[in-house]
mmCIF file of C-alpha atoms in Angstrom:
data_model
loop_
_atom_site.group_PDB
_atom_site.id
_atom_site.type_symbol
_atom_site.label_atom_id
_atom_site.label_comp_id
_atom_site.label_asym_id
_atom_site.label_seq_id
_atom_site.Cartn_x
_atom_site.Cartn_y
_atom_site.Cartn_z
ATOM 1 C CA UNK C 1 46.816 -19.992 37.990
ATOM 2 C CA UNK C 2 43.778 -18.013 38.202
ATOM 3 C CA UNK C 3 40.578 -19.075 37.843
ATOM 4 C CA UNK C 4 39.711 -16.894 35.102
ATOM 5 C CA UNK C 5 42.685 -17.455 32.861
ATOM 6 C CA UNK C 6 41.362 -21.029 32.360
ATOM 7 C CA UNK C 7 38.625 -19.081 30.428
ATOM 8 C CA UNK C 8 40.649 -16.636 28.723
ATOM 9 C CA UNK C 9 42.085 -17.858 25.383
ATOM 10 C CA UNK C 10 43.691 -14.800 23.460
ATOM 11 C CA UNK C 11 42.498 -14.513 20.155
ATOM 12 C CA UNK C 12 43.442 -11.494 17.514
ATOM 13 C CA UNK C 13 39.925 -12.552 15.714
ATOM 14 C CA UNK C 14 36.802 -10.288 16.153
ATOM 15 C CA UNK C 15 33.176 -11.070 17.339
ATOM 16 C CA UNK C 16 30.596 -9.394 16.336
ATOM 17 C CA UNK C 17 27.945 -9.819 18.763
ATOM 18 C CA UNK C 18 24.060 -8.832 18.259
ATOM 19 C CA UNK C 19 22.331 -8.039 21.515
ATOM 20 C CA UNK C 20 18.908 -7.009 22.498
ATOM 21 C CA UNK C 21 18.791 -4.042 24.797
ATOM 22 C CA UNK C 22 18.625 -6.567 27.740
ATOM 23 C CA UNK C 23 21.199 -9.025 26.862
ATOM 24 C CA UNK C 24 23.545 -5.967 26.696
ATOM 25 C CA UNK C 25 22.387 -4.775 30.052
ATOM 26 C CA UNK C 26 22.683 -7.800 31.848
ATOM 27 C CA UNK C 27 26.425 -8.445 30.028
ATOM 28 C CA UNK C 28 27.348 -5.400 31.111
ATOM 29 C CA UNK C 29 26.454 -5.805 34.757
ATOM 30 C CA UNK C 30 27.733 -9.454 34.817
ATOM 31 C CA UNK C 31 31.679 -7.563 33.358
ATOM 32 C CA UNK C 32 31.166 -5.213 36.014
ATOM 33 C CA UNK C 33 30.614 -7.279 38.851
ATOM 34 C CA UNK C 34 33.356 -9.738 37.346
ATOM 35 C CA UNK C 35 36.290 -7.144 37.125
ATOM 36 C CA UNK C 36 35.282 -6.025 41.008
ATOM 37 C CA UNK C 37 34.993 -9.749 42.213
ATOM 38 C CA UNK C 38 38.672 -10.365 40.543
ATOM 39 C CA UNK C 39 39.731 -6.948 41.925
ATOM 40 C CA UNK C 40 38.923 -7.848 45.233
ATOM 41 C CA UNK C 41 40.773 -11.218 45.022
ATOM 42 C CA UNK C 42 43.867 -12.532 46.615
ATOM 43 C CA UNK C 43 45.350 -12.519 42.764
ATOM 44 C CA UNK C 44 44.426 -9.565 41.625
ATOM 45 C CA UNK C 45 48.327 -8.557 41.253
ATOM 46 C CA UNK C 46 48.627 -11.824 38.835
ATOM 47 C CA UNK C 47 49.429 -10.535 35.646
ATOM 48 C CA UNK C 48 46.922 -13.202 33.888
ATOM 49 C CA UNK C 49 44.289 -11.608 36.372
ATOM 50 C CA UNK C 50 45.196 -7.840 35.682
ATOM 51 C CA UNK C 51 44.769 -8.628 31.818
ATOM 52 C CA UNK C 52 41.398 -10.169 32.830
ATOM 53 C CA UNK C 53 40.217 -7.200 34.591
ATOM 54 C CA UNK C 54 41.530 -4.966 31.696
ATOM 55 C CA UNK C 55 39.379 -7.023 29.339
ATOM 56 C CA UNK C 56 36.100 -7.114 31.215
ATOM 57 C CA UNK C 57 36.346 -3.312 31.682
ATOM 58 C CA UNK C 58 37.174 -2.849 27.844
ATOM 59 C CA UNK C 59 34.175 -5.173 26.993
ATOM 60 C CA UNK C 60 32.405 -3.173 29.649
ATOM 61 C CA UNK C 61 33.277 0.197 27.944
ATOM 62 C CA UNK C 62 32.318 -1.246 24.347
ATOM 63 C CA UNK C 63 28.867 -2.620 26.103
ATOM 64 C CA UNK C 64 28.080 0.674 27.083
ATOM 65 C CA UNK C 65 29.718 2.920 24.841
ATOM 66 C CA UNK C 66 30.752 0.867 21.632
ATOM 67 C CA UNK C 67 34.179 0.480 20.698
ATOM 68 C CA UNK C 68 36.042 3.354 19.639
ATOM 69 C CA UNK C 69 37.526 3.449 16.039
ATOM 70 C CA UNK F 1 -64.829 -41.831 -5.061
ATOM 71 C CA UNK F 2 -67.307 -41.275 -2.682
ATOM 72 C CA UNK F 3 -65.055 -42.258 -0.198
ATOM 73 C CA UNK F 4 -63.157 -39.140 -1.027
ATOM 74 C CA UNK F 5 -65.603 -36.966 -0.750
ATOM 75 C CA UNK F 6 -66.759 -37.864 2.933
ATOM 76 C CA UNK F 7 -63.232 -37.316 4.163
ATOM 77 C CA UNK F 8 -63.321 -33.611 5.714
ATOM 78 C CA UNK F 9 -61.663 -30.739 3.929
ATOM 79 C CA UNK F 10 -58.981 -29.197 5.825
ATOM 80 C CA UNK F 11 -58.598 -25.730 5.753
ATOM 81 C CA UNK F 12 -54.975 -26.326 3.960
ATOM 82 C CA UNK F 13 -56.866 -28.220 0.866
ATOM 83 C CA UNK F 14 -58.356 -25.205 -0.375
ATOM 84 C CA UNK F 15 -57.395 -24.832 -3.370
ATOM 85 C CA UNK F 16 -56.038 -28.530 -3.947
ATOM 86 C CA UNK F 17 -57.786 -30.997 -6.537
ATOM 87 C CA UNK F 18 -58.516 -34.622 -5.491
ATOM 88 C CA UNK F 19 -57.662 -37.611 -7.453
ATOM 89 C CA UNK F 20 -61.372 -37.699 -9.003
ATOM 90 C CA UNK F 21 -60.792 -34.354 -10.296
ATOM 91 C CA UNK F 22 -57.352 -34.452 -11.589
ATOM 92 C CA UNK F 23 -57.928 -37.820 -13.201
ATOM 93 C CA UNK F 24 -60.984 -36.346 -14.984
ATOM 94 C CA UNK F 25 -59.360 -33.091 -16.063
ATOM 95 C CA UNK F 26 -56.142 -35.242 -17.416
ATOM 96 C CA UNK F 27 -58.761 -37.695 -19.030
ATOM 97 C CA UNK F 28 -57.127 -40.309 -16.844
ATOM 98 C CA UNK F 29 -58.044 -43.527 -14.772
ATOM 99 C CA UNK F 30 -57.136 -43.035 -10.719
ATOM 100 C CA UNK F 31 -55.116 -45.692 -11.143
ATOM 101 C CA UNK F 32 -52.987 -44.333 -13.915
ATOM 102 C CA UNK F 33 -53.113 -40.905 -11.741
ATOM 103 C CA UNK F 34 -51.565 -42.973 -8.465
ATOM 104 C CA UNK F 35 -48.848 -44.404 -10.796
ATOM 105 C CA UNK F 36 -48.113 -41.554 -12.003
ATOM 106 C CA UNK F 37 -47.766 -39.794 -8.779
ATOM 107 C CA UNK F 38 -45.547 -42.496 -7.437
ATOM 108 C CA UNK F 39 -43.221 -41.987 -10.741
ATOM 109 C CA UNK F 40 -42.701 -38.410 -9.644
ATOM 110 C CA UNK F 41 -44.511 -37.241 -13.028
ATOM 111 C CA UNK F 42 -47.500 -35.190 -11.086
ATOM 112 C CA UNK F 43 -46.500 -31.410 -9.932
ATOM 113 C CA UNK F 44 -48.126 -30.573 -6.724
ATOM 114 C CA UNK F 45 -49.270 -34.190 -5.420
ATOM 115 C CA UNK F 46 -49.348 -34.554 -1.575
ATOM 116 C CA UNK F 47 -50.747 -36.870 0.337
ATOM 117 C CA UNK F 48 -52.522 -35.743 3.604
ATOM 118 C CA UNK F 49 -50.587 -37.402 6.352
ATOM 119 C CA UNK F 50 -54.382 -37.636 8.446
ATOM 120 C CA UNK F 51 -56.513 -38.991 5.626
ATOM 121 C CA UNK F 52 -53.849 -40.371 3.718
ATOM 122 C CA UNK F 53 -55.468 -39.356 0.687
ATOM 123 C CA UNK F 54 -53.667 -37.576 -2.678
ATOM 124 C CA UNK F 55 -54.229 -34.266 -3.077
ATOM 125 C CA UNK F 56 -52.854 -32.593 -6.078
ATOM 126 C CA UNK F 57 -51.939 -28.497 -5.601
ATOM 127 C CA UNK F 58 -51.155 -26.059 -7.764
ATOM 128 C CA UNK F 59 -49.584 -25.848 -10.266
ATOM 129 C CA UNK F 60 -51.419 -29.555 -10.686
ATOM 130 C CA UNK F 61 -49.507 -30.637 -13.658
ATOM 131 C CA UNK F 62 -48.703 -33.648 -15.197
ATOM 132 C CA UNK F 63 -45.240 -33.599 -16.419
ATOM 133 C CA UNK F 64 -44.127 -36.111 -19.732
ATOM 134 C CA UNK F 65 -41.055 -36.732 -17.489
ATOM 135 C CA UNK F 66 -40.432 -36.510 -13.729
ATOM 136 C CA UNK F 67 -38.593 -33.702 -12.719
ATOM 137 C CA UNK F 68 -36.019 -35.281 -10.779
ATOM 138 C CA UNK F 69 -34.738 -37.517 -13.563
ATOM 139 C CA UNK F 70 -34.517 -34.435 -15.999
ATOM 140 C CA UNK F 71 -32.468 -32.572 -13.249
ATOM 141 C CA UNK F 72 -30.079 -35.593 -12.839
ATOM 142 C CA UNK F 73 -29.789 -36.242 -16.620
ATOM 143 C CA UNK F 74 -28.280 -32.697 -16.896
ATOM 144 C CA UNK F 75 -26.215 -33.195 -14.048
ATOM 145 C CA UNK F 76 -24.656 -36.632 -14.367
ATOM 146 C CA UNK F 77 -25.693 -37.722 -18.295
ATOM 147 C CA UNK F 78 -23.381 -40.765 -18.577
ATOM 148 C CA UNK F 79 -25.253 -42.008 -14.934
ATOM 149 C CA UNK F 80 -28.475 -42.067 -16.383
ATOM 150 C CA UNK F 81 -27.220 -43.263 -19.808
ATOM 151 C CA UNK F 82 -25.442 -46.564 -18.029
ATOM 152 C CA UNK F 83 -28.510 -47.002 -15.546
ATOM 153 C CA UNK F 84 -31.715 -46.894 -17.303
ATOM 154 C CA UNK F 85 -33.641 -48.512 -14.436
ATOM 155 C CA UNK F 86 -32.866 -45.621 -12.222
ATOM 156 C CA UNK F 87 -35.978 -44.789 -10.253
ATOM 157 C CA UNK F 88 -36.580 -41.139 -10.306
ATOM 158 C CA UNK F 89 -37.224 -39.437 -7.001
ATOM 159 C CA UNK F 90 -41.085 -38.772 -6.703
ATOM 160 C CA UNK F 91 -40.490 -37.330 -2.948
ATOM 161 C CA UNK F 92 -38.320 -34.058 -4.700
ATOM 162 C CA UNK F 93 -41.975 -33.037 -6.433
ATOM 163 C CA UNK F 94 -43.857 -33.380 -3.305
ATOM 164 C CA UNK F 95 -41.584 -31.488 -1.320
ATOM 165 C CA UNK F 96 -41.262 -28.664 -3.501
ATOM 166 C CA UNK F 97 -45.466 -28.872 -3.566
ATOM 167 C CA UNK F 98 -45.268 -28.703 0.294
ATOM 168 C CA UNK F 99 -43.121 -26.117 0.664
ATOM 169 C CA UNK F 100 -45.035 -23.891 -2.043
ATOM 170 C CA UNK F 101 -48.181 -24.735 0.198
ATOM 171 C CA UNK F 102 -46.486 -24.027 3.705
ATOM 172 C CA UNK F 103 -48.427 -26.806 5.065
ATOM 173 C CA UNK F 104 -46.879 -28.680 7.680
ATOM 174 C CA UNK F 105 -46.671 -32.602 8.309
ATOM 175 C CA UNK F 106 -46.712 -33.706 4.463
ATOM 176 C CA UNK F 107 -46.094 -37.569 3.822
ATOM 177 C CA UNK F 108 -42.602 -38.070 2.424
ATOM 178 C CA UNK F 109 -42.548 -40.867 -0.706
ATOM 179 C CA UNK F 110 -39.892 -43.728 -0.317
ATOM 180 C CA UNK F 111 -37.053 -43.097 -2.224
ATOM 181 C CA UNK F 112 -35.073 -45.651 -3.433
ATOM 182 C CA UNK F 113 -31.278 -45.431 -2.749
ATOM 183 C CA UNK F 114 -30.015 -48.525 -5.216
ATOM 184 C CA UNK F 115 -29.782 -46.423 -8.161
ATOM 185 C CA UNK F 116 -27.632 -43.314 -6.965
ATOM 186 C CA UNK F 117 -24.134 -43.776 -7.414
ATOM 187 C CA UNK F 118 -21.391 -41.092 -6.855
ATOM 188 C CA UNK F 119 -19.713 -39.371 -9.974
ATOM 189 C CA UNK F 120 -17.029 -41.260 -11.176
ATOM 190 C CA UNK F 121 -14.898 -38.108 -12.021
ATOM 191 C CA UNK F 122 -15.022 -34.429 -10.958
ATOM 192 C CA UNK F 123 -17.927 -32.729 -11.988
ATOM 193 C CA UNK F 124 -16.634 -29.316 -11.544
ATOM 194 C CA UNK F 125 -13.321 -28.576 -12.910
ATOM 195 C CA UNK F 126 -10.633 -27.129 -11.010
ATOM 196 C CA UNK F 127 -10.887 -23.293 -11.489
ATOM 197 C CA UNK F 128 -7.252 -22.305 -10.500
ATOM 198 C CA UNK F 129 -3.650 -23.891 -9.660
ATOM 199 C CA UNK F 130 -3.178 -24.072 -5.828
ATOM 200 C CA UNK F 131 0.424 -24.176 -6.725
ATOM 201 C CA UNK F 132 0.447 -20.443 -8.047
ATOM 202 C CA UNK F 133 -2.095 -18.452 -6.274
ATOM 203 C CA UNK F 134 -3.286 -15.268 -8.639
ATOM 204 C CA UNK F 135 -3.027 -13.099 -5.758
ATOM 205 C CA UNK F 136 0.544 -13.035 -4.964
ATOM 206 C CA UNK F 137 0.706 -12.065 -8.662
ATOM 207 C CA UNK F 138 -0.656 -8.980 -8.329
ATOM 208 C CA UNK F 139 2.078 -5.780 -8.302
ATOM 209 C CA UNK F 140 -0.044 -4.361 -5.576
ATOM 210 C CA UNK F 141 -0.662 -7.250 -3.337
ATOM 211 C CA UNK F 142 3.636 -7.748 -4.271
ATOM 212 C CA UNK F 143 4.558 -4.242 -3.018
ATOM 213 C CA UNK F 144 1.995 -4.449 -0.046
ATOM 214 C CA UNK F 145 3.880 -7.770 1.119
ATOM 215 C CA UNK F 146 7.356 -6.042 0.632
ATOM 216 C CA UNK F 147 6.515 -3.050 2.829
ATOM 217 C CA UNK F 148 4.975 -5.441 5.494
ATOM 218 C CA UNK F 149 8.156 -7.451 5.346
ATOM 219 C CA UNK F 150 10.488 -3.980 5.619
ATOM 220 C CA UNK F 151 8.342 -2.850 8.438
ATOM 221 C CA UNK F 152 8.978 -5.587 10.319
ATOM 222 C CA UNK F 153 12.152 -6.443 9.907
ATOM 223 C CA UNK F 154 13.269 -2.365 10.941
ATOM 224 C CA UNK F 155 11.127 -3.252 13.995
ATOM 225 C CA UNK F 156 12.663 -6.549 14.641
ATOM 226 C CA UNK F 157 16.521 -4.816 14.528
ATOM 227 C CA UNK F 158 15.428 -1.992 16.334
ATOM 228 C CA UNK F 159 17.119 -2.151 20.188
ATOM 229 C CA UNK F 160 19.704 -4.309 18.486
ATOM 230 C CA UNK F 161 23.447 -3.525 19.216
ATOM 231 C CA UNK F 162 25.922 -4.998 16.890
ATOM 232 C CA UNK F 163 29.111 -4.921 19.166
ATOM 233 C CA UNK F 164 32.441 -5.915 18.155
ATOM 234 C CA UNK F 165 34.545 -7.458 20.872
ATOM 235 C CA UNK F 166 38.174 -9.392 20.563
ATOM 236 C CA UNK F 167 38.940 -12.802 21.165
ATOM 237 C CA UNK F 168 40.074 -11.939 25.025
ATOM 238 C CA UNK F 169 36.873 -9.381 25.574
ATOM 239 C CA UNK F 170 34.640 -12.469 23.945
ATOM 240 C CA UNK F 171 36.060 -14.446 26.574
ATOM 241 C CA UNK F 172 35.894 -12.729 29.937
ATOM 242 C CA UNK F 173 32.207 -11.842 29.103
ATOM 243 C CA UNK F 174 31.625 -15.335 28.539
ATOM 244 C CA UNK F 175 33.305 -16.381 32.233
ATOM 245 C CA UNK F 176 31.814 -13.620 33.482
ATOM 246 C CA UNK F 177 28.680 -14.394 32.024
ATOM 247 C CA UNK F 178 28.526 -17.830 33.268
ATOM 248 C CA UNK F 179 29.033 -16.940 37.140
ATOM 249 C CA UNK F 180 26.712 -14.022 36.757
ATOM 250 C CA UNK F 181 23.819 -17.091 35.980
ATOM 251 C CA UNK F 182 24.802 -19.109 39.144
ATOM 252 C CA UNK F 183 24.514 -16.149 41.038
ATOM 253 C CA UNK F 184 21.181 -14.998 39.742
ATOM 254 C CA UNK F 185 19.874 -18.339 39.852
ATOM 255 C CA UNK F 186 20.704 -18.402 43.609
ATOM 256 C CA UNK F 187 19.065 -15.302 44.196
ATOM 257 C CA UNK F 188 15.948 -16.142 42.165
ATOM 258 C CA UNK F 189 16.088 -19.683 44.598
ATOM 259 C CA UNK F 190 15.941 -17.072 48.000
ATOM 260 C CA UNK F 191 13.221 -14.841 46.352
ATOM 261 C CA UNK F 192 15.790 -12.100 45.925
ATOM 262 C CA UNK F 193 15.485 -11.740 42.395
ATOM 263 C CA UNK F 194 13.022 -11.397 39.757
ATOM 264 C CA UNK F 195 12.726 -14.674 37.367
ATOM 265 C CA UNK F 196 13.581 -12.301 34.169
ATOM 266 C CA UNK F 197 16.611 -11.299 34.979
ATOM 267 C CA UNK F 198 17.583 -14.945 34.867
ATOM 268 C CA UNK F 199 15.879 -15.275 31.419
ATOM 269 C CA UNK F 200 17.809 -12.525 30.015
ATOM 270 C CA UNK F 201 21.289 -13.588 31.221
ATOM 271 C CA UNK F 202 20.404 -16.786 29.638
ATOM 272 C CA UNK F 203 19.519 -15.898 26.384
ATOM 273 C CA UNK F 204 22.916 -13.770 26.409
ATOM 274 C CA UNK F 205 24.616 -16.871 27.348
ATOM 275 C CA UNK F 206 22.874 -18.692 25.078
ATOM 276 C CA UNK F 207 23.600 -16.402 22.170
ATOM 277 C CA UNK F 208 27.633 -16.163 23.087
ATOM 278 C CA UNK F 209 27.614 -20.370 23.655
ATOM 279 C CA UNK F 210 26.092 -20.700 20.124
ATOM 280 C CA UNK F 211 28.664 -18.124 18.444
ATOM 281 C CA UNK F 212 31.376 -20.199 20.425
ATOM 282 C CA UNK F 213 30.277 -23.665 19.087
ATOM 283 C CA UNK F 214 29.532 -21.884 15.461
ATOM 284 C CA UNK F 215 32.886 -20.129 15.345
ATOM 285 C CA UNK F 216 30.939 -16.836 13.875
ATOM 286 C CA UNK F 217 34.560 -14.573 13.214
ATOM 287 C CA UNK F 218 34.708 -11.732 11.150
#
């Protein structure tokens, strides 16, 4: 089981996050680093890791551009 | 009163009357004049600091009642009525005369403090209600305050991003930020990163953590 999967609790709920510019930038950078770390890890082919990577990329895209309708 | 005339006249005493002259003018004896002075009924009476003699300076009037008593009756009539033995403050007359003459070193007569009591109730009425200040009832002030509040709200909201994340994305970000904080903390301890980056990460972390704890869902 992946280390990340301990934190992942899939939920259909949607959170509205209020972030300052600095917080948004920090979160985006953290998502990028985490995604890169998962992609270079040994468990990168695990389905849970792939799901985590996809979530992180989507989250980073939202942080950078906002969610597309 | 030959002893009074033997005292050399100072230049400050020009225009002042001796006790003898004042007594003759008013038709009183010296003892009566001294008693009136000590009761504060002689306007302009001053005791010379060096010669220790009384001199009467303009306006040099003999009052029917002491001025200090008249003032106290105007302010606290009930106190004066309850205390008929209240002694007037004779120094007020002397101080006023001394201030008018401009002479230094004047004698300050004794003041009996036993007759001075604080007022038992508020003398001045409360002019306004502190719980409802009138300034906030003004339409002009209210409009100004509303404009200030709106401007402050606009300024506060500038630069705020409202992002909608689903549960999976939110959880992944939460975990990623936790690890990022650990990395930044190590870098800051080694002097390779600024403390400001750690503060920003901490603030974002606390915000996400509060949202998780409060369950802010939409």
